[in-house]
XYZ file of C-alpha atoms in Angstrom:
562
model
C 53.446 191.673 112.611
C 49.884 191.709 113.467
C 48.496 191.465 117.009
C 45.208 190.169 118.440
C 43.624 192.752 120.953
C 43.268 191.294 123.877
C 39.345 190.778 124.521
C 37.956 192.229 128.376
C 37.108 188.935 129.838
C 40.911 187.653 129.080
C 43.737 189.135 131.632
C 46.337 186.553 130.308
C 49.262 188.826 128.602
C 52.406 187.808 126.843
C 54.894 185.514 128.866
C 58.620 185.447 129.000
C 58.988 182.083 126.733
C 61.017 182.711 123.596
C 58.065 181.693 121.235
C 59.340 183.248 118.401
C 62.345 181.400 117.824
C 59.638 178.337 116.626
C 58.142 178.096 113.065
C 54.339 177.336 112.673
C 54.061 174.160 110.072
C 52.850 175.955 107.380
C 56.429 178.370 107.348
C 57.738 174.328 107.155
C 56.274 172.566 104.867
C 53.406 173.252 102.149
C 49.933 171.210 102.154
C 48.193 171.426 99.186
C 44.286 171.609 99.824
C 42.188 171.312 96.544
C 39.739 168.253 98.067
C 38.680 167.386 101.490
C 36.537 164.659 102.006
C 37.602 163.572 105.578
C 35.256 165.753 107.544
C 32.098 164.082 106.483
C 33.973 160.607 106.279
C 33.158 157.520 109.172
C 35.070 154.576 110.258
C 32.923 151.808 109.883
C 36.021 148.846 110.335
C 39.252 148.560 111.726
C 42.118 149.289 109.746
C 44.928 146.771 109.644
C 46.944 147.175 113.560
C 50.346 146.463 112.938
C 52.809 146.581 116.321
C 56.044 147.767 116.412
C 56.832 147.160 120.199
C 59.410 144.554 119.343
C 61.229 147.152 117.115
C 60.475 150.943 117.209
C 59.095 150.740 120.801
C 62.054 148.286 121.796
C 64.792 150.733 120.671
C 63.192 153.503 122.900
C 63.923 151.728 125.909
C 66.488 151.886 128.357
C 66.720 148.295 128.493
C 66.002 146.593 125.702
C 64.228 143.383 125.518
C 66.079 140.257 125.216
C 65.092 137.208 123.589
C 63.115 135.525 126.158
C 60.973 138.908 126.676
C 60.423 139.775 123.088
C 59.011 135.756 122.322
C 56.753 136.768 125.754
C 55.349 140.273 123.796
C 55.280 138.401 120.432
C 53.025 135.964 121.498
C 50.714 138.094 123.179
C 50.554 139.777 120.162
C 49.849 136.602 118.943
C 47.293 135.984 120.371
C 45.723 139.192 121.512
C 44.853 138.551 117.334
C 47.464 141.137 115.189
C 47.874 139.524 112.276
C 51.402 141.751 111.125
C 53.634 142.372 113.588
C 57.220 144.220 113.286
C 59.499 141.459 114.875
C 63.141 143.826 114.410
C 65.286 146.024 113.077
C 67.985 142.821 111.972
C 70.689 144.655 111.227
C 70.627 147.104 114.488
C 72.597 144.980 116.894
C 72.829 140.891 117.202
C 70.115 140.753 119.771
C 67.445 141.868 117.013
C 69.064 139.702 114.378
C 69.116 136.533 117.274
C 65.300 137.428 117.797
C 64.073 137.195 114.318
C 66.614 134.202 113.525
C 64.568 132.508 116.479
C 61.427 132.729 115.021
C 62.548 131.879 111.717
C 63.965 128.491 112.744
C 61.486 128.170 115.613
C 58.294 127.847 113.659
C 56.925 130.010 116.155
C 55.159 132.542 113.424
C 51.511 130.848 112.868
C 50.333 130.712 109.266
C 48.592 133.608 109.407
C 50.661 136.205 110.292
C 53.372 138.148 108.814
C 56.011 138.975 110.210
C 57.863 142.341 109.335
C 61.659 143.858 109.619
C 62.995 147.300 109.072
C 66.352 148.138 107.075
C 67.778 151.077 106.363
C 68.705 152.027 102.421
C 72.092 150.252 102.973
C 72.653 147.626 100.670
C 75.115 145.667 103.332
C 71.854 146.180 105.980
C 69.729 144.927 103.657
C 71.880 142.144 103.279
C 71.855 141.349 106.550
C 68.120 141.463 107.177
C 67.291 139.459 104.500
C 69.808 136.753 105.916
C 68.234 137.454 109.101
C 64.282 136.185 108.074
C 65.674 133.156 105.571
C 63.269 130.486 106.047
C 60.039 132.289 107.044
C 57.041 131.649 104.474
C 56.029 135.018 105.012
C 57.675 138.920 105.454
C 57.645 142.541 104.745
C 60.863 144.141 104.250
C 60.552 147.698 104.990
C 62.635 150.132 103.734
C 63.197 153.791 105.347
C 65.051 156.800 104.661
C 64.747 160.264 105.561
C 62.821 162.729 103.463
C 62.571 166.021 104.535
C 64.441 169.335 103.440
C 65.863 169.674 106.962
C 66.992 166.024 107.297
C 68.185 166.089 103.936
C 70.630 169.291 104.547
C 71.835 168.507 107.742
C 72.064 164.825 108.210
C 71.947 163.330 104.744
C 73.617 165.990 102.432
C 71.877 165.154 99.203
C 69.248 166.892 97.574
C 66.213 165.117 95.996
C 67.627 163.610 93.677
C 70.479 162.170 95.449
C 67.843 160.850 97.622
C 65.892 159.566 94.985
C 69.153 157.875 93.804
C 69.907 156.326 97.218
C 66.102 154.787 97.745
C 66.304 153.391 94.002
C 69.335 151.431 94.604
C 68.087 149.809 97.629
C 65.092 149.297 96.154
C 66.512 147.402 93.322
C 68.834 145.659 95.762
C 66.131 144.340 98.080
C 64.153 143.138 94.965
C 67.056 141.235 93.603
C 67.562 139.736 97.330
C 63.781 138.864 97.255
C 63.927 136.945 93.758
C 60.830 135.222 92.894
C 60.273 134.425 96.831
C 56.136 135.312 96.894
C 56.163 135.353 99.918
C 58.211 138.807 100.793
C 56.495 141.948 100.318
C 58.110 145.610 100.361
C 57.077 148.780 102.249
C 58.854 152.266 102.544
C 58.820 154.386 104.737
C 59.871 158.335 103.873
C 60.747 158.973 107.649
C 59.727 162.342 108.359
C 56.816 162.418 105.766
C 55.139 165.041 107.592
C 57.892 167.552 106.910
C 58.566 167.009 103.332
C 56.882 168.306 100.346
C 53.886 166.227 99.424
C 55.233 166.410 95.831
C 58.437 164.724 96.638
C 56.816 161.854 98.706
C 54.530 161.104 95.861
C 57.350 160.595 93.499
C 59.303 158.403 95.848
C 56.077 156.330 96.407
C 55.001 155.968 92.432
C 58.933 155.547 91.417
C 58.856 151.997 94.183
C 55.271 151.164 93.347
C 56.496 150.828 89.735
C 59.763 149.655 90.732
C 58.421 146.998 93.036
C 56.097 145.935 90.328
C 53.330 146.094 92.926
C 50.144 144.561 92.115
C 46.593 143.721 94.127
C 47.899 139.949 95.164
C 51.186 141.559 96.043
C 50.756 145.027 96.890
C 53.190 147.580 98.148
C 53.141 149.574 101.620
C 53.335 153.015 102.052
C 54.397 154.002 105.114
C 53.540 157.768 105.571
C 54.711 158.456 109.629
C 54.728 161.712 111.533
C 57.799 160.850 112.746
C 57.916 164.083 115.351
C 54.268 165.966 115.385
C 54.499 169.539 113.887
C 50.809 170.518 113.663
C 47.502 169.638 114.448
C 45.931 166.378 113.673
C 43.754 168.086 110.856
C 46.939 169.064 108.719
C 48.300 165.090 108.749
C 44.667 164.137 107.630
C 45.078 166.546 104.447
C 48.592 165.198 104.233
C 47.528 161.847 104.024
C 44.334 162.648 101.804
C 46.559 164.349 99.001
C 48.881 161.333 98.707
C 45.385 158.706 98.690
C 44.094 160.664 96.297
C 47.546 160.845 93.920
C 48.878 157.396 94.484
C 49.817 155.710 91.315
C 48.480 151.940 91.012
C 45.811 152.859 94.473
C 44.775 149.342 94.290
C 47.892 147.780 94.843
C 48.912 149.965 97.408
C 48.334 149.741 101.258
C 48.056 152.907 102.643
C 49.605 153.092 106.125
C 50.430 155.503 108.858
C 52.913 155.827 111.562
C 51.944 158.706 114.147
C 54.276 159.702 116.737
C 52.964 161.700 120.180
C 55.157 164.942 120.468
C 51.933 167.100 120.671
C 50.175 164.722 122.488
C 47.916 164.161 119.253
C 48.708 160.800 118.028
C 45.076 159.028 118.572
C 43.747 162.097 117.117
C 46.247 161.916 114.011
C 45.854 158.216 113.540
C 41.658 158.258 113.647
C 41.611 161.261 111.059
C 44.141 159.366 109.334
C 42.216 156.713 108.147
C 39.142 159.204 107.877
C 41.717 160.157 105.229
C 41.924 156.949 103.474
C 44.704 155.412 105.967
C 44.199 151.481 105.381
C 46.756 150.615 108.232
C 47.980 151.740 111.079
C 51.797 151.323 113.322
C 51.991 151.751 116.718
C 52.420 150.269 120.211
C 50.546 148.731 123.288
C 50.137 151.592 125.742
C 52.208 153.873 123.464
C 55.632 153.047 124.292
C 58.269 154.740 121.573
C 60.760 157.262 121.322
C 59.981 160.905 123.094
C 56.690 160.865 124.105
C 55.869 157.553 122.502
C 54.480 155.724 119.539
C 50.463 156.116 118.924
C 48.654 153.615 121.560
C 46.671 150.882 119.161
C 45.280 149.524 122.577
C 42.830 153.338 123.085
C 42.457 153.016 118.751
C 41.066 149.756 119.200
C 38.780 150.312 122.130
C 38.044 153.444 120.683
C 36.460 152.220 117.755
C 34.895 149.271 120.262
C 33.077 152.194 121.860
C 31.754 153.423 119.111
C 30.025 149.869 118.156
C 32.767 149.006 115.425
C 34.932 145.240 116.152
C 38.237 146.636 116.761
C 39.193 142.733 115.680
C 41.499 142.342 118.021
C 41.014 140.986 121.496
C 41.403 142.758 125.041
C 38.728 141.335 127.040
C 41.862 140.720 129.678
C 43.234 144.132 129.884
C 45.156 143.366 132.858
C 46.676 140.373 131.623
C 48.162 142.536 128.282
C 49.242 145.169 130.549
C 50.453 143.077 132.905
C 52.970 141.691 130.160
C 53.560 145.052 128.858
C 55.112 146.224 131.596
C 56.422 143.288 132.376
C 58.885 143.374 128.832
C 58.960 146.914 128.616
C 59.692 147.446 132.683
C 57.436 150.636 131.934
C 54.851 150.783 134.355
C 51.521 151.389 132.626
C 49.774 155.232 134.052
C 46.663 154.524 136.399
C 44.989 157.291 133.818
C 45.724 155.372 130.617
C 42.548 154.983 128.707
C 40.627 152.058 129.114
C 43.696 150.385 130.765
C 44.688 152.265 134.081
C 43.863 151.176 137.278
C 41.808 154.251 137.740
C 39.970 154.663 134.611
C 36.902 152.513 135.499
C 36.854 154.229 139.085
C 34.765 157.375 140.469
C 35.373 159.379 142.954
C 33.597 162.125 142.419
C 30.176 162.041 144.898
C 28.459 163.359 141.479
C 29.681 160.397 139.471
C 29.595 158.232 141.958
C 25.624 158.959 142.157
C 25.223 158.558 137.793
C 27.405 155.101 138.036
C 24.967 153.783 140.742
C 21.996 154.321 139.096
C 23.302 153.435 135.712
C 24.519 150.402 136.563
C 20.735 149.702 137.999
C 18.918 150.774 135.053
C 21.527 148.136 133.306
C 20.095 145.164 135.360
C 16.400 146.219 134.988
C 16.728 146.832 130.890
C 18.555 143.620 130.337
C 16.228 141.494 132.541
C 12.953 143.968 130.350
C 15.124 142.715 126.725
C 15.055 139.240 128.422
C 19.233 139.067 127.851
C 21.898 138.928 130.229
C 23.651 142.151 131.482
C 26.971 141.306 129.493
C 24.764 141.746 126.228
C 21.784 144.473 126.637
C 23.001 147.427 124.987
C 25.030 149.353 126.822
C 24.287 152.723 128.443
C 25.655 153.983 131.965
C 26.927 157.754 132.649
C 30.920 158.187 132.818
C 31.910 154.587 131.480
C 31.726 154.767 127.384
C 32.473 151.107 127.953
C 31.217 147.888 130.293
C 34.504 147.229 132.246
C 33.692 143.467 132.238
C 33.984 143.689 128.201
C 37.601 143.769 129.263
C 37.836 141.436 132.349
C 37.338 144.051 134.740
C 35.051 143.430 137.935
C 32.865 146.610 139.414
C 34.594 146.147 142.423
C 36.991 148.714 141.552
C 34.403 151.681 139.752
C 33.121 153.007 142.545
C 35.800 153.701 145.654
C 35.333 156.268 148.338
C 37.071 159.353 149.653
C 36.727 162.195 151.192
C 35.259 163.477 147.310
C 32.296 160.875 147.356
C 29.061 161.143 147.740
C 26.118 159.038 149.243
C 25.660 157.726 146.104
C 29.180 155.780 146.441
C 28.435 154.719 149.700
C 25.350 153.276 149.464
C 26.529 151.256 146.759
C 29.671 149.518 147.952
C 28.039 148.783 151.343
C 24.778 147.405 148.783
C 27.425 145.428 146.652
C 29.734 144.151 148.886
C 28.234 143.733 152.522
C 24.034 143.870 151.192
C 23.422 146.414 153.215
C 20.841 148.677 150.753
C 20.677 151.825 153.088
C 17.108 153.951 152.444
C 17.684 157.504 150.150
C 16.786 159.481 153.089
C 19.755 158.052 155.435
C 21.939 158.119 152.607
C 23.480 161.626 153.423
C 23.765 160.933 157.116
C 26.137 158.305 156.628
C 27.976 160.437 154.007
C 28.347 162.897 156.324
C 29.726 160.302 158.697
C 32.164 159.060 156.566
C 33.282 162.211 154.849
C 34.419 162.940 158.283
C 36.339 159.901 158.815
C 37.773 160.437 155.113
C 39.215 164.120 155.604
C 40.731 162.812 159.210
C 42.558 160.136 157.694
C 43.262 162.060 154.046
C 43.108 158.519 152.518
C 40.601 156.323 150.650
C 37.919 154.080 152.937
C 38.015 150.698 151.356
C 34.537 148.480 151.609
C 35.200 146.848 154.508
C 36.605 150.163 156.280
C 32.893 151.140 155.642
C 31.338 148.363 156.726
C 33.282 148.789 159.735
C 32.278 152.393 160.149
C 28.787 151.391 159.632
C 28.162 149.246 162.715
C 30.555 151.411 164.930
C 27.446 154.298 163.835
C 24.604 152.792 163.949
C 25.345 149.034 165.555
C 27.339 149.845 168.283
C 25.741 149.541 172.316
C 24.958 153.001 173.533
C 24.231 154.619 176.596
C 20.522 153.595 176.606
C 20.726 149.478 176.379
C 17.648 147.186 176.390
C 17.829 143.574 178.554
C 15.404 140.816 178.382
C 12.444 141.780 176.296
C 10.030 140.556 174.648
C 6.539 141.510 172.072
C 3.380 139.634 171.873
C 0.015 140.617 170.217
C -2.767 140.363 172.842
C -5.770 141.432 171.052
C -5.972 142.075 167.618
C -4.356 144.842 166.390
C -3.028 145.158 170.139
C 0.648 144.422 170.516
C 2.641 144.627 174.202
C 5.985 145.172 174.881
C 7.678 144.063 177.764
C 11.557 144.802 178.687
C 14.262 146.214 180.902
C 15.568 149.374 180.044
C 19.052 150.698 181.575
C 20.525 154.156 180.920
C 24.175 154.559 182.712
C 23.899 153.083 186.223
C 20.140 153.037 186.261
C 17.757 150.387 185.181
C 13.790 149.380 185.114
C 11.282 147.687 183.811
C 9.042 149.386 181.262
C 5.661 148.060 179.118
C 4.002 149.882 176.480
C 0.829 149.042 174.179
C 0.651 150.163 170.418
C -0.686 148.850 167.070
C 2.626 146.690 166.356
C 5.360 145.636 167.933
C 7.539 148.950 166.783
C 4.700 151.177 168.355
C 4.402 149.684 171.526
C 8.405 149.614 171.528
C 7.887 153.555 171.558
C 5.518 153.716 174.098
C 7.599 152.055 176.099
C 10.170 154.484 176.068
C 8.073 157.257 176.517
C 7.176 155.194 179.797
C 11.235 155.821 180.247
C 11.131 159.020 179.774
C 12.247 159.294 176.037
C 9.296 160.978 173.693
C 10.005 159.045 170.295
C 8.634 159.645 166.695
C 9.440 157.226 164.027
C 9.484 159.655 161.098
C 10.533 156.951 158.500
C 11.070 152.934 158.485
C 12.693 150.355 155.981
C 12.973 147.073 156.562
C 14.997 144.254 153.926
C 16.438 140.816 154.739
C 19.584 142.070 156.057
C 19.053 144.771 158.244
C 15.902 147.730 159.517
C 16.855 151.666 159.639
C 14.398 153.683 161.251
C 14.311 157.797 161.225
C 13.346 159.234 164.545
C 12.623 162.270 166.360
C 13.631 161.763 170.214
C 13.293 164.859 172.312
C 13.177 167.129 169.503
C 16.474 165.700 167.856
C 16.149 163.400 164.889
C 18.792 160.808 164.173
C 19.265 157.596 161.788
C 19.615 154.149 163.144
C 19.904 150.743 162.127
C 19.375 147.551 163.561
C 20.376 143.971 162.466
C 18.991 140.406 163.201
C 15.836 138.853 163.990
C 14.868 141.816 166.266
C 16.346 144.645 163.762
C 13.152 147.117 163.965
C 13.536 147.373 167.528
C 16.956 147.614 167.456
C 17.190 150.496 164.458
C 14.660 152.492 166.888
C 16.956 151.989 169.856
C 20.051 152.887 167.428
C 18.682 156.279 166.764
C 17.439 156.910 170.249
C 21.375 156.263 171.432
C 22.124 158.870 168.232
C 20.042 161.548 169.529
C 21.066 161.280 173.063
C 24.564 161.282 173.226
């Protein structure tokens, strides 16, 4: 046994896990490598998506779905826009068997979709699930049995060929079952592909191609799943490349996949599946399935939506399909999940925040340059690979504030939700107001929590208040001011003459003993902020109204003073 010397910059050393009582894949199973083509390979269209929520993900929960919930999840399906959908495993238990009995006599499958049930190589199961879908136009019988040299010692007990034997008889079985019915179609599925010797799967797929008779109007599915991840999503790509390459009859086979999560790889697997030459691909909304769960078709789809490709199926109402996800499943959805979560359109992050804002701005100014609306200029904003209104999602939620934001995230919620655009420069004084607030409470600030602290900081009467006042130009150029000044228990009268009505404001208070500088001044429809040096201190204010640029100036006097 050869060891790696450990390089200077590394000071992690060997831990106390057993390690060595686990094989790498290639002790486990061999994968033949003479071609490999999916490197350099693109996906330029969706594959066919073909859920099995109602079957594989239904028999991984702890509850499973009843009638009334499984028509909810099949119509969503429905209409979300899959076009094959697994409806059951028939012969499992009476309440899968009920379920696709209900949409055979219901006449709730629309024309164009197909639905499919699972059997294992049993000919009284077969029996049964062929019973179970009499009367729909269309189906897909799909056979499975275990493949691999470990399944096949300790839970089967047959070699190959006994195997062989076993998936030949059902074969034969179903296709007696399915007469001269055009409407059924066969897949197989060697569970456990992944572990089995490529050769071995390739004869099991040929033998029920040419068994099955399949042709290009009636083709056959291969089913090829990683039915518990052993390696990285590279090695299922060559997997799945040897058998597209070797099929018998190609064009009258669909090439499908099946990846299951163990490692945490099954997007991976699935996208360099069909890099592969995958033509379809099982899995479930959110990933629900047994262990760590079924690949997620919802982060496929989108996926591919990100990269410019029509995922052909529809989530523009992301919280409506998760909504009855978790409603059927009673799995709540993660607030990470991609695209999906609550939190996955949100920033924190002061940094982020900052991109987001200004993203979202350059947006709005290169749609209204392209002379199109926002919700079709080309997309390009930093941290979102995708508009969140593609999938019903308002902006309300990408930017929230804690005591990780930044000025950036401020200034935009109070912008977007209260129209309060405060100037760059004051931008980090409020931060720094709010940050404050924000590690006191350890808790988010929502919008109007800002708001809030906004006119307690700057709005708010201080200890230097102005009474009965008033501005008038008496010359041109010459503007007076004329008011009552009161600071604590003391109060006079006080004029002042300057070159507009903010100037002579100053003077004023300079006549009141306060030496004022405005250092910088923005005025909009909704509200003034003025920077200003009082006494040698410089603080923000704002001011609101028809009087705002006095009142911003008298803000950041109270700031300074107190």
């Amino acid at each position: 046994m050869t060891t790696t010397p450990y390089e200077p910059w590394n000071p992690q050393r060997p831990g106390p896990m057993p390690h060595h009582r686990y094989r790498p894949f290639q002790e486990r199973v061999n994968v033949p490598v003479a071609e490999r083509s999916w490197p350099s390979a693109r996906i330029e269209r969706a594959p066919l998506w073909v859920p099995v929520d109602l079957r594989d993900g239904n028999q991984a929960l702890a509850e499973p779905m009843d009638t009334p919930r499984k028509r909810r999840f099949f119509d969503l399906l429905v209409a979300t826009g899959f076009k094959e959908i697994e409806v059951g495993y028939p012969s499992a238990s009476r309440t899968d068997f009920d379920f696709v009995r209900h949409l055979a006599a219901g006449g709730a499958v629309p024309d164009d979709v197909t639905p499919v049930v699972f059997t294992p190589a049993r000919p009284e199961l077969i029996d049964r699930t062929f019973d179970a879908i009499a009367g729909l136009e269309r189906a897909v019988v799909h056979l499975y049995i275990a493949t691999s040299p470990v399944w096949r010692d300790v839970v089967l007990g047959r070699d190959r060929g006994g195997v062989w034997r076993t998936v030949r008889a059902a074969a034969e079985h179903m296709a007696r079952r399915a007469g001269d019915a055009p409407g059924v179609r066969f897949q197989f599925s060697p569970e456990t592909f992944n572990l089995t010797e490529p050769d071995f799967v390739l004869e099991l797929c040929d033998g029920l191609t040419e068994l099955w008779d399949a042709s290009p109007d009636r083709p056959v599915t291969h089913n090829l799943p990683a039915t518990v991840e052993i390696a990285t999503p590279n090695v299922y790509a060559d997997q799945i490349e040897y058998m597209h390459r070797r099929l018998a009859r190609r064009e009258s086979v669909i090439l499908s996949v099946h990846p299951h999560n163990d490692r945490g790889t099954g997007v991976a697997c699935a996208e360099l599946a069909v890099l592969a030459g995958a033509q379809r691909v099982e899995g479930c909304l959110f990933g629900n399935g047994e262990r760590t769960g079924n690949v997620d078709l919802v982060t496929l789809a989108l996926n591919l939506y990100a990269q410019g490709v029509d995922p052909m199926v529809d989530f523009s109402d992301i919280d409506a399909v998760r909504e009855t996800v978790e409603h059927c499943n009673r799995l709540p959805v993660h607030p990470r999940h991609p695209y999906a979560g609550d939190l996955v359109h949100t920033a924190f992050s002061g940094t982020h925040q900052d991109a987001i804002g200004k993203g979202l701005a350059h947006h709005a100014r290169r749609a209204e340059e392209l002379g199109v609306p926002a919700d079709r200029a080309p997309w390009s904003v930093p941290y979102l690979p995708i508009d969140p209104a593609d999938l019903g999602r308002s902006y309300e939620a990408v930017i929230r504030v804690n005591s990780q934001s930044g000025k950036g995230g401020v200034a935009y919620l109070l912008r977007t939700r209260h129209g309060i655009d405060l100037p760059p420069r004051m931008r980090p004084d409020f931060s720094r107001v709010v940050q404050r607030a924000t590690d006191d409470s350890g808790r988010e600030a929502t919008p109007k929590e800002l708001y809030d602290l906004f006119r307690a900081t700057y709005l708010a009467e201080g200890s230097v208040r102005l009474h009965d006042w008033s501005t008038h130009e008496e010359a041109p150029g010459v503007h007076r001011f004329v008011g009552t000044l009161e600071t604590g228990d003391r109060a006079g009268d006080h004029e002042g003459t300057g070159a507009g009505p903010l100037t002579a404001f100053v003077d004023a208070l300079a006549g009141a003993g306060y030496t004022v500088e405005v250092l910088d001044f923005h005025e909009d429809g909704t509200a003034a902020f003025a920077e200003c040096r009082v006494d040698g201190v410089t603080a923000w204010g704002a001011g609101e109204g028809p009087a705002a640029p006095v009142r911003a100036v008298l803000s950041a006097v109270n700031r300074a003073v107190r």
